mmCIF file of the C-alpha atoms, coordinates in Angstrom:
data_MODEL
# 
_entry.id   MODEL 
# 
loop_
_atom_site.group_PDB 
_atom_site.id 
_atom_site.type_symbol 
_atom_site.label_atom_id 
_atom_site.label_alt_id 
_atom_site.label_comp_id 
_atom_site.label_asym_id 
_atom_site.label_entity_id 
_atom_site.label_seq_id 
_atom_site.pdbx_PDB_ins_code 
_atom_site.Cartn_x 
_atom_site.Cartn_y 
_atom_site.Cartn_z 
_atom_site.occupancy 
_atom_site.B_iso_or_equiv 
_atom_site.pdbx_formal_charge 
_atom_site.auth_seq_id 
_atom_site.auth_comp_id 
_atom_site.auth_asym_id 
_atom_site.auth_atom_id 
_atom_site.pdbx_PDB_model_num 
ATOM 1   C CA . UNK A 1 1   ? 100.287 -130.932 -28.077 1.00 0.00 ? 1   UNK A CA 1 
ATOM 2   C CA . UNK A 1 2   ? 99.518  -131.273 -24.225 1.00 0.00 ? 2   UNK A CA 1 
ATOM 3   C CA . UNK A 1 3   ? 97.886  -134.613 -25.080 1.00 0.00 ? 3   UNK A CA 1 
ATOM 4   C CA . UNK A 1 4   ? 100.794 -135.774 -27.638 1.00 0.00 ? 4   UNK A CA 1 
ATOM 5   C CA . UNK A 1 5   ? 103.265 -134.594 -24.562 1.00 0.00 ? 5   UNK A CA 1 
ATOM 6   C CA . UNK A 1 6   ? 100.880 -137.131 -22.802 1.00 0.00 ? 6   UNK A CA 1 
ATOM 7   C CA . UNK A 1 7   ? 101.127 -139.765 -25.161 1.00 0.00 ? 7   UNK A CA 1 
ATOM 8   C CA . UNK A 1 8   ? 104.847 -139.788 -25.688 1.00 0.00 ? 8   UNK A CA 1 
ATOM 9   C CA . UNK A 1 9   ? 105.424 -139.371 -22.378 1.00 0.00 ? 9   UNK A CA 1 
ATOM 10  C CA . UNK A 1 10  ? 103.449 -142.886 -21.527 1.00 0.00 ? 10  UNK A CA 1 
ATOM 11  C CA . UNK A 1 11  ? 105.012 -144.394 -24.161 1.00 0.00 ? 11  UNK A CA 1 
ATOM 12  C CA . UNK A 1 12  ? 108.422 -143.953 -22.440 1.00 0.00 ? 12  UNK A CA 1 
ATOM 13  C CA . UNK A 1 13  ? 109.810 -141.496 -25.482 1.00 0.00 ? 13  UNK A CA 1 
ATOM 14  C CA . UNK A 1 14  ? 110.845 -138.968 -22.991 1.00 0.00 ? 14  UNK A CA 1 
ATOM 15  C CA . UNK A 1 15  ? 112.660 -136.461 -25.186 1.00 0.00 ? 15  UNK A CA 1 
ATOM 16  C CA . UNK A 1 16  ? 109.432 -135.988 -27.502 1.00 0.00 ? 16  UNK A CA 1 
ATOM 17  C CA . UNK A 1 17  ? 107.389 -135.514 -25.070 1.00 0.00 ? 17  UNK A CA 1 
ATOM 18  C CA . UNK A 1 18  ? 109.473 -132.865 -23.669 1.00 0.00 ? 18  UNK A CA 1 
ATOM 19  C CA . UNK A 1 19  ? 109.428 -131.368 -26.751 1.00 0.00 ? 19  UNK A CA 1 
ATOM 20  C CA . UNK A 1 20  ? 105.581 -131.455 -27.139 1.00 0.00 ? 20  UNK A CA 1 
ATOM 21  C CA . UNK A 1 21  ? 105.408 -129.555 -24.025 1.00 0.00 ? 21  UNK A CA 1 
ATOM 22  C CA . UNK A 1 22  ? 107.907 -127.089 -24.298 1.00 0.00 ? 22  UNK A CA 1 
ATOM 23  C CA . UNK A 1 23  ? 106.899 -125.946 -27.367 1.00 0.00 ? 23  UNK A CA 1 
ATOM 24  C CA . UNK A 1 24  ? 103.686 -125.119 -25.295 1.00 0.00 ? 24  UNK A CA 1 
ATOM 25  C CA . UNK A 1 25  ? 104.841 -123.713 -23.065 1.00 0.00 ? 25  UNK A CA 1 
ATOM 26  C CA . UNK A 1 26  ? 105.913 -121.133 -25.319 1.00 0.00 ? 26  UNK A CA 1 
ATOM 27  C CA . UNK A 1 27  ? 102.953 -121.078 -26.563 1.00 0.00 ? 27  UNK A CA 1 
ATOM 28  C CA . UNK A 1 28  ? 101.257 -120.882 -23.008 1.00 0.00 ? 28  UNK A CA 1 
ATOM 29  C CA . UNK A 1 29  ? 103.581 -119.475 -20.190 1.00 0.00 ? 29  UNK A CA 1 
ATOM 30  C CA . UNK A 1 30  ? 101.871 -119.394 -17.568 1.00 0.00 ? 30  UNK A CA 1 
ATOM 31  C CA . UNK A 1 31  ? 99.974  -122.527 -17.452 1.00 0.00 ? 31  UNK A CA 1 
ATOM 32  C CA . UNK A 1 32  ? 100.551 -124.579 -14.426 1.00 0.00 ? 32  UNK A CA 1 
ATOM 33  C CA . UNK A 1 33  ? 99.382  -127.995 -15.771 1.00 0.00 ? 33  UNK A CA 1 
ATOM 34  C CA . UNK A 1 34  ? 102.543 -127.574 -18.860 1.00 0.00 ? 34  UNK A CA 1 
ATOM 35  C CA . UNK A 1 35  ? 104.990 -126.561 -16.047 1.00 0.00 ? 35  UNK A CA 1 
ATOM 36  C CA . UNK A 1 36  ? 104.279 -129.783 -14.439 1.00 0.00 ? 36  UNK A CA 1 
ATOM 37  C CA . UNK A 1 37  ? 105.126 -132.059 -17.353 1.00 0.00 ? 37  UNK A CA 1 
ATOM 38  C CA . UNK A 1 38  ? 108.056 -129.766 -17.675 1.00 0.00 ? 38  UNK A CA 1 
ATOM 39  C CA . UNK A 1 39  ? 109.254 -130.554 -14.401 1.00 0.00 ? 39  UNK A CA 1 
ATOM 40  C CA . UNK A 1 40  ? 107.896 -133.763 -13.998 1.00 0.00 ? 40  UNK A CA 1 
ATOM 41  C CA . UNK A 1 41  ? 109.617 -135.280 -17.671 1.00 0.00 ? 41  UNK A CA 1 
ATOM 42  C CA . UNK A 1 42  ? 112.666 -133.501 -16.123 1.00 0.00 ? 42  UNK A CA 1 
ATOM 43  C CA . UNK A 1 43  ? 112.516 -135.626 -12.523 1.00 0.00 ? 43  UNK A CA 1 
ATOM 44  C CA . UNK A 1 44  ? 112.120 -138.784 -14.654 1.00 0.00 ? 44  UNK A CA 1 
ATOM 45  C CA . UNK A 1 45  ? 114.838 -137.765 -16.513 1.00 0.00 ? 45  UNK A CA 1 
ATOM 46  C CA . UNK A 1 46  ? 116.653 -137.558 -13.506 1.00 0.00 ? 46  UNK A CA 1 
ATOM 47  C CA . UNK A 1 47  ? 117.357 -133.679 -13.958 1.00 0.00 ? 47  UNK A CA 1 
ATOM 48  C CA . UNK A 1 48  ? 116.526 -132.808 -10.175 1.00 0.00 ? 48  UNK A CA 1 
ATOM 49  C CA . UNK A 1 49  ? 118.447 -129.170 -11.426 1.00 0.00 ? 49  UNK A CA 1 
ATOM 50  C CA . UNK A 1 50  ? 116.083 -128.561 -14.238 1.00 0.00 ? 50  UNK A CA 1 
ATOM 51  C CA . UNK A 1 51  ? 113.014 -129.844 -12.220 1.00 0.00 ? 51  UNK A CA 1 
ATOM 52  C CA . UNK A 1 52  ? 113.320 -127.664 -8.954  1.00 0.00 ? 52  UNK A CA 1 
ATOM 53  C CA . UNK A 1 53  ? 113.801 -124.436 -11.517 1.00 0.00 ? 53  UNK A CA 1 
ATOM 54  C CA . UNK A 1 54  ? 110.221 -125.611 -13.354 1.00 0.00 ? 54  UNK A CA 1 
ATOM 55  C CA . UNK A 1 55  ? 108.796 -126.466 -10.409 1.00 0.00 ? 55  UNK A CA 1 
ATOM 56  C CA . UNK A 1 56  ? 109.939 -123.004 -8.663  1.00 0.00 ? 56  UNK A CA 1 
ATOM 57  C CA . UNK A 1 57  ? 108.619 -121.395 -11.993 1.00 0.00 ? 57  UNK A CA 1 
ATOM 58  C CA . UNK A 1 58  ? 105.009 -123.416 -11.389 1.00 0.00 ? 58  UNK A CA 1 
ATOM 59  C CA . UNK A 1 59  ? 104.915 -122.077 -7.628  1.00 0.00 ? 59  UNK A CA 1 
ATOM 60  C CA . UNK A 1 60  ? 104.920 -118.463 -9.139  1.00 0.00 ? 60  UNK A CA 1 
ATOM 61  C CA . UNK A 1 61  ? 101.718 -119.571 -10.683 1.00 0.00 ? 61  UNK A CA 1 
ATOM 62  C CA . UNK A 1 62  ? 100.418 -121.593 -7.955  1.00 0.00 ? 62  UNK A CA 1 
ATOM 63  C CA . UNK A 1 63  ? 101.986 -120.865 -4.806  1.00 0.00 ? 63  UNK A CA 1 
ATOM 64  C CA . UNK A 1 64  ? 99.390  -122.750 -3.058  1.00 0.00 ? 64  UNK A CA 1 
ATOM 65  C CA . UNK A 1 65  ? 99.731  -125.910 -4.426  1.00 0.00 ? 65  UNK A CA 1 
ATOM 66  C CA . UNK A 1 66  ? 100.592 -128.814 -1.482  1.00 0.00 ? 66  UNK A CA 1 
ATOM 67  C CA . UNK A 1 67  ? 101.660 -130.881 -3.903  1.00 0.00 ? 67  UNK A CA 1 
ATOM 68  C CA . UNK A 1 68  ? 104.097 -129.070 -5.529  1.00 0.00 ? 68  UNK A CA 1 
ATOM 69  C CA . UNK A 1 69  ? 105.677 -127.534 -1.989  1.00 0.00 ? 69  UNK A CA 1 
ATOM 70  C CA . UNK A 1 70  ? 106.100 -130.965 -0.913  1.00 0.00 ? 70  UNK A CA 1 
ATOM 71  C CA . UNK A 1 71  ? 108.000 -132.460 -4.483  1.00 0.00 ? 71  UNK A CA 1 
ATOM 72  C CA . UNK A 1 72  ? 110.362 -129.377 -4.137  1.00 0.00 ? 72  UNK A CA 1 
ATOM 73  C CA . UNK A 1 73  ? 110.326 -130.154 -0.631  1.00 0.00 ? 73  UNK A CA 1 
ATOM 74  C CA . UNK A 1 74  ? 111.553 -133.765 -1.779  1.00 0.00 ? 74  UNK A CA 1 
ATOM 75  C CA . UNK A 1 75  ? 113.912 -132.982 -4.237  1.00 0.00 ? 75  UNK A CA 1 
ATOM 76  C CA . UNK A 1 76  ? 116.052 -130.246 -1.994  1.00 0.00 ? 76  UNK A CA 1 
ATOM 77  C CA . UNK A 1 77  ? 115.930 -133.396 0.416   1.00 0.00 ? 77  UNK A CA 1 
ATOM 78  C CA . UNK A 1 78  ? 117.395 -135.618 -1.787  1.00 0.00 ? 78  UNK A CA 1 
ATOM 79  C CA . UNK A 1 79  ? 120.382 -132.926 -2.373  1.00 0.00 ? 79  UNK A CA 1 
ATOM 80  C CA . UNK A 1 80  ? 121.061 -133.011 0.812   1.00 0.00 ? 80  UNK A CA 1 
ATOM 81  C CA . UNK A 1 81  ? 119.947 -129.129 0.885   1.00 0.00 ? 81  UNK A CA 1 
ATOM 82  C CA . UNK A 1 82  ? 118.272 -129.582 4.513   1.00 0.00 ? 82  UNK A CA 1 
ATOM 83  C CA . UNK A 1 83  ? 117.235 -125.720 5.093   1.00 0.00 ? 83  UNK A CA 1 
ATOM 84  C CA . UNK A 1 84  ? 115.597 -125.966 1.544   1.00 0.00 ? 84  UNK A CA 1 
ATOM 85  C CA . UNK A 1 85  ? 113.974 -129.496 1.961   1.00 0.00 ? 85  UNK A CA 1 
ATOM 86  C CA . UNK A 1 86  ? 112.301 -127.802 5.153   1.00 0.00 ? 86  UNK A CA 1 
ATOM 87  C CA . UNK A 1 87  ? 111.222 -124.725 3.412   1.00 0.00 ? 87  UNK A CA 1 
ATOM 88  C CA . UNK A 1 88  ? 109.259 -126.476 1.047   1.00 0.00 ? 88  UNK A CA 1 
ATOM 89  C CA . UNK A 1 89  ? 108.186 -129.342 3.765   1.00 0.00 ? 89  UNK A CA 1 
ATOM 90  C CA . UNK A 1 90  ? 106.341 -126.478 6.226   1.00 0.00 ? 90  UNK A CA 1 
ATOM 91  C CA . UNK A 1 91  ? 104.884 -124.584 3.275   1.00 0.00 ? 91  UNK A CA 1 
ATOM 92  C CA . UNK A 1 92  ? 103.095 -127.892 2.480   1.00 0.00 ? 92  UNK A CA 1 
ATOM 93  C CA . UNK A 1 93  ? 102.392 -128.720 5.819   1.00 0.00 ? 93  UNK A CA 1 
ATOM 94  C CA . UNK A 1 94  ? 100.663 -125.090 6.550   1.00 0.00 ? 94  UNK A CA 1 
ATOM 95  C CA . UNK A 1 95  ? 98.379  -125.569 3.341   1.00 0.00 ? 95  UNK A CA 1 
ATOM 96  C CA . UNK A 1 96  ? 97.409  -129.222 3.376   1.00 0.00 ? 96  UNK A CA 1 
ATOM 97  C CA . UNK A 1 97  ? 98.045  -130.212 7.177   1.00 0.00 ? 97  UNK A CA 1 
ATOM 98  C CA . UNK A 1 98  ? 97.019  -133.842 6.530   1.00 0.00 ? 98  UNK A CA 1 
ATOM 99  C CA . UNK A 1 99  ? 99.731  -135.068 4.902   1.00 0.00 ? 99  UNK A CA 1 
ATOM 100 C CA . UNK A 1 100 ? 100.566 -137.882 6.188   1.00 0.00 ? 100 UNK A CA 1 
ATOM 101 C CA . UNK A 1 101 ? 104.226 -137.921 3.754   1.00 0.00 ? 101 UNK A CA 1 
ATOM 102 C CA . UNK A 1 102 ? 105.235 -134.313 4.507   1.00 0.00 ? 102 UNK A CA 1 
ATOM 103 C CA . UNK A 1 103 ? 104.351 -134.696 8.637   1.00 0.00 ? 103 UNK A CA 1 
ATOM 104 C CA . UNK A 1 104 ? 106.797 -137.803 8.529   1.00 0.00 ? 104 UNK A CA 1 
ATOM 105 C CA . UNK A 1 105 ? 109.754 -136.002 6.979   1.00 0.00 ? 105 UNK A CA 1 
ATOM 106 C CA . UNK A 1 106 ? 108.898 -132.846 9.215   1.00 0.00 ? 106 UNK A CA 1 
ATOM 107 C CA . UNK A 1 107 ? 108.758 -135.646 12.074  1.00 0.00 ? 107 UNK A CA 1 
ATOM 108 C CA . UNK A 1 108 ? 112.185 -137.325 11.382  1.00 0.00 ? 108 UNK A CA 1 
ATOM 109 C CA . UNK A 1 109 ? 113.954 -133.713 10.963  1.00 0.00 ? 109 UNK A CA 1 
ATOM 110 C CA . UNK A 1 110 ? 112.683 -132.062 14.121  1.00 0.00 ? 110 UNK A CA 1 
ATOM 111 C CA . UNK A 1 111 ? 114.069 -135.509 15.844  1.00 0.00 ? 111 UNK A CA 1 
ATOM 112 C CA . UNK A 1 112 ? 117.375 -134.467 13.655  1.00 0.00 ? 112 UNK A CA 1 
# 
C-alpha cells in the first residue's frame, strides 16, 4: 500500500494516493512515514489546516524531527500565525542549528 501510494503520488493521482495512505494509516497508526505522506498530500492539495493536523500527529510520534518542525513553522507562517511559526521554527533550530532557511526566518522574525 505504501509503495502504491507513492506511485499514485508520483503520477499526480493525489486522491488515490491519499486513499492508499489513509488505509495504511488504519493498519499502522504510529507510522511516521505514513503520517508524513498524508500531511504532504494535504499540503499538495492546498489544505494547510489538514496538513498541520497530520504533522501535529507526526510530532507526537517523532517529537525531535527538525524537518517536520520547520515544515510546521512554514505552514503556520503561511497561515499568518507568527507566534506558532516562531515556536516550531525555534524548536527546529534547537535540534538542527545548521538549517539556513530556519536561521533566516528566525533572523527576520527578530528584526520585525
